[in-house]
């Protein structure tokens, strides 16, 4: 039913993090796919680059018919923005969550130094990352994240690649509808007004009682936002198709 949905995961994790959304959206009869980005999940060991990540999302879109609502969180949000800018004709709408901070500043300050330090540990920080997720997420959410594995070895390359991205310029190039979604407690909200102003057609939503992992902190509320976005896109695309057919009919009658 409706427009297909492509869910793009965050840093170190995989498509398994979307399990709550997949379950809820599938119950609604929606078609959902959760690709793994290079260097993560089923693609661990592959080199990450922003271009390869965009290619992975485009491949997932093509697999569901060539056009989809793209939903990304954190790293997945940046990748989804890059995909919308690179292939706007394939992105019916964009839900970018937990990524309204300029990458060059936020990634360098928040992630690069810890990633370098953890890289020096024997397990590259895998144990610390697992403990962090188990402490900060409810049991079912933690299992959803951990079941796909933690690609801690990919962090430094990912941070370096995404830090070079001009996310605001990418948003400006995408002409379609954008939903910017943040947990009210998320530190990545710092530039949300600038991101909103960069959207050609934007909406800014903050989810109460949620942090950076908004899709797992408040899975029902987050899924409702995705469902509403999918419905809006579906109605608009159907209306555009009807107008196109009506125009074609009028031209033929002339």
Tab-separated table of C-alpha atoms in Angstrom:
chain	number	residue	atom	x	y	z
A	1	UNK	CA	0.000	0.000	0.000
A	2	UNK	CA	1.254	3.460	-0.864
A	3	UNK	CA	4.776	4.628	-1.522
A	4	UNK	CA	7.625	2.218	-0.626
A	5	UNK	CA	9.815	3.229	2.308
A	6	UNK	CA	13.617	2.918	2.502
A	7	UNK	CA	15.051	3.147	6.036
A	8	UNK	CA	18.741	4.110	6.324
A	9	UNK	CA	20.590	3.249	9.547
A	10	UNK	CA	23.078	5.167	11.678
A	11	UNK	CA	26.795	4.947	12.427
A	12	UNK	CA	28.237	1.568	13.518
A	13	UNK	CA	24.818	-0.148	13.491
A	14	UNK	CA	22.868	-1.752	10.621
A	15	UNK	CA	19.431	-2.132	9.104
A	16	UNK	CA	18.419	-4.241	12.106
A	17	UNK	CA	17.999	-1.037	14.165
A	18	UNK	CA	14.756	-0.405	12.269
A	19	UNK	CA	13.000	-3.526	13.573
A	20	UNK	CA	10.305	-1.604	15.519
A	21	UNK	CA	9.489	0.484	12.436
A	22	UNK	CA	9.537	-2.515	10.097
A	23	UNK	CA	7.104	-4.386	12.354
A	24	UNK	CA	4.715	-1.447	12.704
A	25	UNK	CA	4.849	-0.336	9.081
A	26	UNK	CA	4.468	-3.874	7.761
A	27	UNK	CA	1.355	-4.289	9.913
A	28	UNK	CA	-0.035	-1.273	8.054
A	29	UNK	CA	0.564	-3.047	4.747
A	30	UNK	CA	3.487	-0.869	3.686
A	31	UNK	CA	6.529	-2.043	1.742
A	32	UNK	CA	9.719	-1.381	3.696
A	33	UNK	CA	13.402	-2.113	3.035
A	34	UNK	CA	16.401	-1.557	5.324
A	35	UNK	CA	19.660	-1.640	3.335
A	36	UNK	CA	23.030	-1.919	5.059
A	37	UNK	CA	25.509	0.799	4.179
A	38	UNK	CA	29.081	-0.079	3.125
A	39	UNK	CA	31.188	-1.075	6.123
A	40	UNK	CA	28.123	-1.982	8.224
A	41	UNK	CA	25.982	-5.046	8.940
A	42	UNK	CA	26.094	-7.521	6.080
A	43	UNK	CA	28.615	-5.253	4.314
A	44	UNK	CA	31.224	-5.058	7.072
A	45	UNK	CA	34.712	-5.035	5.646
A	46	UNK	CA	33.732	-2.888	2.662
A	47	UNK	CA	35.245	0.572	2.424
A	48	UNK	CA	32.851	3.391	3.264
A	49	UNK	CA	32.505	6.517	1.186
A	50	UNK	CA	29.581	8.886	0.896
A	51	UNK	CA	29.260	8.059	-2.794
A	52	UNK	CA	29.103	4.317	-2.115
A	53	UNK	CA	26.544	4.920	0.629
A	54	UNK	CA	24.354	6.920	-1.756
A	55	UNK	CA	24.693	4.125	-4.316
A	56	UNK	CA	23.449	1.636	-1.697
A	57	UNK	CA	20.351	3.724	-1.030
A	58	UNK	CA	19.669	4.245	-4.732
A	59	UNK	CA	19.999	0.476	-5.284
A	60	UNK	CA	17.430	-0.096	-2.525
A	61	UNK	CA	15.076	2.445	-4.113
A	62	UNK	CA	15.428	0.776	-7.500
A	63	UNK	CA	14.653	-2.561	-5.849
A	64	UNK	CA	11.226	-1.289	-4.753
A	65	UNK	CA	10.259	0.310	-8.033
A	66	UNK	CA	12.547	3.277	-8.565
A	67	UNK	CA	10.899	5.833	-6.273
A	68	UNK	CA	10.457	5.826	-2.496
A	69	UNK	CA	10.158	7.783	0.721
A	70	UNK	CA	13.687	7.788	2.162
A	71	UNK	CA	14.076	7.855	5.941
A	72	UNK	CA	17.478	8.158	7.614
A	73	UNK	CA	18.745	8.610	11.163
A	74	UNK	CA	22.052	10.215	12.187
A	75	UNK	CA	24.598	8.938	9.623
A	76	UNK	CA	21.612	7.600	7.696
A	77	UNK	CA	20.090	11.063	7.769
A	78	UNK	CA	23.163	12.618	6.177
A	79	UNK	CA	23.306	9.819	3.589
A	80	UNK	CA	19.597	10.261	2.853
A	81	UNK	CA	20.058	14.003	2.350
A	82	UNK	CA	22.948	13.294	-0.014
A	83	UNK	CA	20.792	10.779	-1.897
A	84	UNK	CA	17.922	13.244	-2.264
A	85	UNK	CA	20.326	15.829	-3.687
A	86	UNK	CA	22.017	13.358	-6.037
A	87	UNK	CA	18.872	11.567	-7.258
A	88	UNK	CA	15.844	13.786	-6.550
A	89	UNK	CA	13.718	11.969	-9.107
A	90	UNK	CA	13.977	8.778	-7.083
A	91	UNK	CA	13.121	10.341	-3.692
A	92	UNK	CA	9.401	10.975	-3.246
A	93	UNK	CA	9.999	12.527	0.141
A	94	UNK	CA	12.718	12.707	2.772
A	95	UNK	CA	12.571	12.102	6.526
A	96	UNK	CA	15.929	13.167	7.988
A	97	UNK	CA	16.200	12.375	11.700
A	98	UNK	CA	18.850	13.233	14.285
A	99	UNK	CA	21.115	14.952	11.775
A	100	UNK	CA	20.435	18.683	11.965
A	101	UNK	CA	24.002	19.612	12.873
A	102	UNK	CA	26.639	20.721	10.377
A	103	UNK	CA	28.839	17.633	9.903
A	104	UNK	CA	32.172	19.445	9.809
A	105	UNK	CA	31.568	20.841	13.291
A	106	UNK	CA	29.461	18.192	15.003
A	107	UNK	CA	31.315	15.095	13.845
A	108	UNK	CA	34.721	16.560	14.578
A	109	UNK	CA	33.724	17.642	18.078
A	110	UNK	CA	31.476	14.785	19.172
A	111	UNK	CA	32.699	11.686	17.357
A	112	UNK	CA	36.188	11.938	15.865
A	113	UNK	CA	38.243	12.066	19.070
A	114	UNK	CA	36.318	9.230	20.817
A	115	UNK	CA	36.545	7.154	17.624
A	116	UNK	CA	40.318	7.607	17.459
A	117	UNK	CA	40.671	6.671	21.132
A	118	UNK	CA	38.486	3.572	20.806
A	119	UNK	CA	40.395	2.550	17.710
A	120	UNK	CA	43.394	1.980	19.992
A	121	UNK	CA	41.556	-0.546	22.170
A	122	UNK	CA	42.076	-4.280	21.465
A	123	UNK	CA	38.438	-4.700	20.367
A	124	UNK	CA	38.263	-1.151	18.899
A	125	UNK	CA	35.614	-0.216	21.468
A	126	UNK	CA	33.119	-2.975	20.673
A	127	UNK	CA	32.542	-3.837	24.338
A	128	UNK	CA	32.073	-0.198	25.335
A	129	UNK	CA	29.641	0.377	22.494
A	130	UNK	CA	27.587	-2.678	23.384
A	131	UNK	CA	27.397	-1.655	27.041
A	132	UNK	CA	26.388	1.862	26.040
A	133	UNK	CA	23.481	0.624	23.925
A	134	UNK	CA	22.296	-1.785	26.617
A	135	UNK	CA	22.370	1.000	29.224
A	136	UNK	CA	20.656	3.660	27.143
A	137	UNK	CA	18.038	1.658	25.222
A	138	UNK	CA	15.155	-0.496	26.365
A	139	UNK	CA	15.749	-4.235	26.067
A	140	UNK	CA	13.971	-4.839	22.762
A	141	UNK	CA	15.528	-1.734	21.211
A	142	UNK	CA	19.017	-2.726	22.323
A	143	UNK	CA	18.589	-6.180	20.802
A	144	UNK	CA	17.358	-4.669	17.536
A	145	UNK	CA	20.529	-2.578	17.343
A	146	UNK	CA	22.969	-5.272	18.429
A	147	UNK	CA	21.562	-8.102	16.306
A	148	UNK	CA	23.115	-6.594	13.187
A	149	UNK	CA	26.507	-6.200	14.850
A	150	UNK	CA	28.455	-3.055	15.697
A	151	UNK	CA	30.842	-1.965	12.965
A	152	UNK	CA	33.129	-0.056	15.312
A	153	UNK	CA	36.019	-0.395	12.879
A	154	UNK	CA	34.154	1.740	10.321
A	155	UNK	CA	33.696	4.798	12.530
A	156	UNK	CA	36.804	6.818	11.682
A	157	UNK	CA	36.419	6.448	7.907
A	158	UNK	CA	32.722	7.314	8.102
A	159	UNK	CA	33.330	10.409	10.214
A	160	UNK	CA	36.069	11.657	7.892
A	161	UNK	CA	33.872	11.137	4.825
A	162	UNK	CA	30.701	12.732	6.172
A	163	UNK	CA	32.537	15.649	7.792
A	164	UNK	CA	33.322	16.931	4.290
A	165	UNK	CA	29.637	17.011	3.326
A	166	UNK	CA	27.787	20.318	2.902
A	167	UNK	CA	24.415	19.128	4.189
A	168	UNK	CA	22.728	22.531	3.865
A	169	UNK	CA	23.682	22.857	0.211
A	170	UNK	CA	22.445	19.315	-0.426
A	171	UNK	CA	19.080	20.124	1.162
A	172	UNK	CA	18.777	23.245	-0.968
A	173	UNK	CA	19.154	21.111	-4.114
A	174	UNK	CA	16.286	18.769	-3.226
A	175	UNK	CA	12.920	20.158	-4.391
A	176	UNK	CA	10.666	17.674	-2.604
A	177	UNK	CA	9.043	17.565	0.855
A	178	UNK	CA	11.347	17.143	3.846
A	179	UNK	CA	10.535	16.160	7.417
A	180	UNK	CA	13.330	17.074	9.851
A	181	UNK	CA	12.823	15.002	13.007
A	182	UNK	CA	14.717	15.275	16.279
A	183	UNK	CA	14.364	13.920	19.761
A	184	UNK	CA	13.742	16.855	22.084
A	185	UNK	CA	16.819	15.815	24.104
A	186	UNK	CA	19.125	15.332	21.127
A	187	UNK	CA	22.424	17.229	21.049
A	188	UNK	CA	22.268	17.084	17.220
A	189	UNK	CA	19.510	19.723	17.171
A	190	UNK	CA	21.997	22.593	17.317
A	191	UNK	CA	21.554	23.794	13.708
A	192	UNK	CA	17.975	22.657	13.124
A	193	UNK	CA	16.707	26.119	12.141
A	194	UNK	CA	19.417	26.438	9.498
A	195	UNK	CA	18.532	23.007	8.130
A	196	UNK	CA	14.856	23.942	8.091
A	197	UNK	CA	15.568	27.208	6.277
A	198	UNK	CA	17.603	25.280	3.662
A	199	UNK	CA	14.627	23.078	2.736
A	200	UNK	CA	12.589	24.030	-0.299
A	201	UNK	CA	9.585	22.492	1.455
A	202	UNK	CA	10.377	21.608	5.047
A	203	UNK	CA	8.726	20.574	8.276
A	204	UNK	CA	10.534	20.534	11.635
A	205	UNK	CA	9.317	18.089	14.296
A	206	UNK	CA	10.656	17.451	17.798
A	207	UNK	CA	9.629	14.268	19.597
A	208	UNK	CA	9.200	14.616	23.390
A	209	UNK	CA	11.064	12.290	25.771
A	210	UNK	CA	13.480	11.181	23.059
A	211	UNK	CA	17.205	11.554	22.518
A	212	UNK	CA	19.459	10.951	19.539
A	213	UNK	CA	18.039	7.478	18.828
A	214	UNK	CA	14.560	8.918	18.445
A	215	UNK	CA	13.251	5.946	16.426
A	216	UNK	CA	14.085	3.613	19.317
A	217	UNK	CA	13.336	5.952	22.225
A	218	UNK	CA	9.807	6.647	20.935
A	219	UNK	CA	9.181	4.015	18.238
A	220	UNK	CA	5.421	4.483	17.975
A	221	UNK	CA	5.595	8.274	17.660
A	222	UNK	CA	8.457	8.083	15.178
A	223	UNK	CA	6.666	5.475	13.074
A	224	UNK	CA	3.559	7.642	13.041
A	225	UNK	CA	5.618	10.487	11.567
A	226	UNK	CA	6.974	8.159	8.872
A	227	UNK	CA	3.487	6.841	8.108
A	228	UNK	CA	2.061	10.350	7.837
A	229	UNK	CA	4.912	11.395	5.541
A	230	UNK	CA	4.340	8.336	3.339
A	231	UNK	CA	0.621	9.141	3.122
A	232	UNK	CA	1.261	12.774	2.217
A	233	UNK	CA	3.694	11.771	-0.516
A	234	UNK	CA	1.342	9.084	-1.846
A	235	UNK	CA	-1.637	11.457	-2.074
A	236	UNK	CA	0.431	14.139	-3.757
A	237	UNK	CA	1.943	11.780	-6.299
A	238	UNK	CA	-1.451	10.322	-7.156
A	239	UNK	CA	-2.860	13.827	-7.588
A	240	UNK	CA	0.048	14.769	-9.842
A	241	UNK	CA	-0.463	11.612	-11.890
A	242	UNK	CA	-4.169	12.381	-12.310
A	243	UNK	CA	-3.395	15.937	-13.373
A	244	UNK	CA	-0.861	14.607	-15.864
A	245	UNK	CA	-3.402	12.186	-17.333
A	246	UNK	CA	-6.023	14.941	-17.463
A	247	UNK	CA	-3.615	17.263	-19.271
A	248	UNK	CA	-2.700	14.515	-21.714
A	249	UNK	CA	-6.400	13.869	-22.359
A	250	UNK	CA	-7.050	17.567	-22.934
A	251	UNK	CA	-4.172	17.782	-25.405
A	252	UNK	CA	-5.445	14.773	-27.315
A	253	UNK	CA	-8.961	16.213	-27.480
A	254	UNK	CA	-7.598	19.461	-28.865
